[in-house]
Structures are given as C-alpha cells and as structure tokens.
PDB file of C-alpha atoms in Angstrom:
ATOM      1  CA  MET A 299      11.299  91.401  -3.607  1.00  0.00           C
ATOM      2  CA  LEU A 300      14.745  89.785  -3.179  1.00  0.00           C
ATOM      3  CA  ARG A 301      14.442  86.183  -4.595  1.00  0.00           C
ATOM      4  CA  ASN A 302      17.151  86.257  -6.906  1.00  0.00           C
ATOM      5  CA  ALA A 303      19.558  88.314  -4.932  1.00  0.00           C
ATOM      6  CA  PHE A 304      22.718  87.232  -6.998  1.00  0.00           C
ATOM      7  CA  GLU A 305      22.087  86.908 -10.859  1.00  0.00           C
ATOM      8  CA  PRO A 306      25.672  85.904 -13.589  1.00  0.00           C
ATOM      9  CA  TRP A 307      25.106  89.844 -13.967  1.00  0.00           C
ATOM     10  CA  HIS A 308      26.027  91.268 -10.228  1.00  0.00           C
ATOM     11  CA  LEU A 309      28.556  88.788 -10.007  1.00  0.00           C
ATOM     12  CA  ILE A 310      30.440  90.445 -13.889  1.00  0.00           C
ATOM     13  CA  LEU A 311      29.716  93.769 -12.141  1.00  0.00           C
ATOM     14  CA  ILE A 312      31.210  93.069  -8.985  1.00  0.00           C
ATOM     15  CA  LEU A 313      34.315  91.649 -10.434  1.00  0.00           C
ATOM     16  CA  ALA A 314      34.718  94.778 -12.673  1.00  0.00           C
ATOM     17  CA  VAL A 315      34.290  96.898  -9.729  1.00  0.00           C
ATOM     18  CA  LEU A 316      37.424  94.640  -7.945  1.00  0.00           C
ATOM     19  CA  VAL A 317      39.810  95.027 -11.682  1.00  0.00           C
ATOM     20  CA  LEU A 318      38.867  99.103 -11.327  1.00  0.00           C
ATOM     21  CA  LEU A 319      39.872  99.535  -7.513  1.00  0.00           C
ATOM     22  CA  PHE A 320      42.508  96.581  -7.190  1.00  0.00           C
ATOM     23  CA  GLY A 321      43.871  96.424 -10.425  1.00  0.00           C
ATOM     24  CA  SER A 322      44.256  93.007 -12.372  1.00  0.00           C
ATOM     25  CA  GLN A 323      48.224  92.681 -11.211  1.00  0.00           C
ATOM     26  CA  LYS A 324      46.960  92.666  -7.744  1.00  0.00           C
ATOM     27  CA  LEU A 325      43.979  90.505  -8.253  1.00  0.00           C
ATOM     28  CA  PRO A 326      46.132  86.725  -8.926  1.00  0.00           C
ATOM     29  CA  ASP A 327      47.724  88.061  -5.173  1.00  0.00           C
ATOM     30  CA  MET A 328      43.921  88.904  -3.359  1.00  0.00           C
ATOM     31  CA  ALA A 329      43.422  85.561  -5.019  1.00  0.00           C
ATOM     32  CA  ARG A 330      45.958  83.260  -3.965  1.00  0.00           C
ATOM     33  CA  GLY A 331      45.643  84.887  -0.518  1.00  0.00           C
ATOM     34  CA  LEU A 332      42.303  84.203  -0.343  1.00  0.00           C
ATOM     35  CA  GLY A 333      42.549  80.636  -1.037  1.00  0.00           C
ATOM     36  CA  ARG A 334      45.447  80.160   1.967  1.00  0.00           C
ATOM     37  CA  SER A 335      43.052  81.645   4.249  1.00  0.00           C
ATOM     38  CA  MET A 336      40.091  79.637   3.455  1.00  0.00           C
ATOM     39  CA  ARG A 337      42.274  75.980   3.267  1.00  0.00           C
ATOM     40  CA  ILE A 338      44.114  77.615   7.030  1.00  0.00           C
ATOM     41  CA  LEU A 339      40.714  77.559   7.891  1.00  0.00           C
ATOM     42  CA  LYS A 340      39.142  74.502   6.417  1.00  0.00           C
ATOM     43  CA  SER A 341      42.327  72.591   8.631  1.00  0.00           C
ATOM     44  CA  GLU A 342      41.659  74.531  11.345  1.00  0.00           C
ATOM     45  CA  ALA A 343      37.230  73.305  11.383  1.00  0.00           C
ATOM     46  CA  LYS A 344      38.339  70.556  10.408  1.00  0.00           C
ATOM     47  CA  ALA A 345      40.595  69.795  13.640  1.00  0.00           C
ATOM     48  CA  LEU A 346      38.490  71.298  15.962  1.00  0.00           C
ATOM     49  CA  LYS A 347      36.047  69.358  14.944  1.00  0.00           C
ATOM     50  CA  ASP A 348      37.665  66.501  15.110  1.00  0.00           C
ATOM     51  CA  ASP A 349      39.043  67.253  18.872  1.00  0.00           C
ATOM     52  CA  ALA A 350      35.609  67.491  19.884  1.00  0.00           C
ATOM     53  CA  PRO A 351      33.751  64.500  20.241  1.00  0.00           C
ATOM     54  CA  ALA A 352      37.581  62.994  21.576  1.00  0.00           C
ATOM     55  CA  GLU A 353      36.271  65.102  24.751  1.00  0.00           C
ATOM     56  CA  ALA A 354      33.315  64.482  25.305  1.00  0.00           C
ATOM     57  CA  PRO A 355      33.229  61.628  26.733  1.00  0.00           C
ATOM     58  CA  ARG A 356      35.395  62.685  29.249  1.00  0.00           C
ATOM     59  CA  GLN A 357      33.635  65.454  29.727  1.00  0.00           C
ATOM     60  CA  GLY A 358      30.173  62.867  30.101  1.00  0.00           C
ATOM     61  CA  SER A 359      31.972  60.421  31.985  1.00  0.00           C
ATOM     62  CA  ALA A 360      33.685  62.900  34.813  1.00  0.00           C
ATOM     63  CA  GLY A 361      30.219  64.820  35.780  1.00  0.00           C
ATOM     64  CA  GLY A 362      28.012  61.051  35.811  1.00  0.00           C
ATOM     65  CA  HIS A 363      30.415  59.795  38.908  1.00  0.00           C
TER      66      HIS A 363
END
C-alpha cells in the first residue's frame, strides 16, 4: 500500500506548506537552528560512543573478581 512513501512531489508539497506557514524569511533561520541542533546531537552521540568502550572493560573486570 505504501511502497513509495515519499516521492519528489511530496517533498515539494511539504516545502510549499512550510513556506506558507512560516514565511520565506523565517525558513533560513529555522534551517540554521536545525543544523546547529543536529551538529550538537551528533557531537554528543560521538562523545558517548567514544566514552562507552573506555568504561566497558572497567565494569567487566570488576565483575569478574
């Protein structure tokens, strides 16, 4: 039923609705804010991922003794 959920015309329609709702002047600010949020989220996720392997051996060795 929903084989191709998003086609190019769907994205165009969504963009048109966003322009109508928020205006063309607000969209660049919103996109900039979204980009900043994504960068922060990505860096925090990377930091958590980098910290996790360093903590895993300590937990494993403490439980084995």
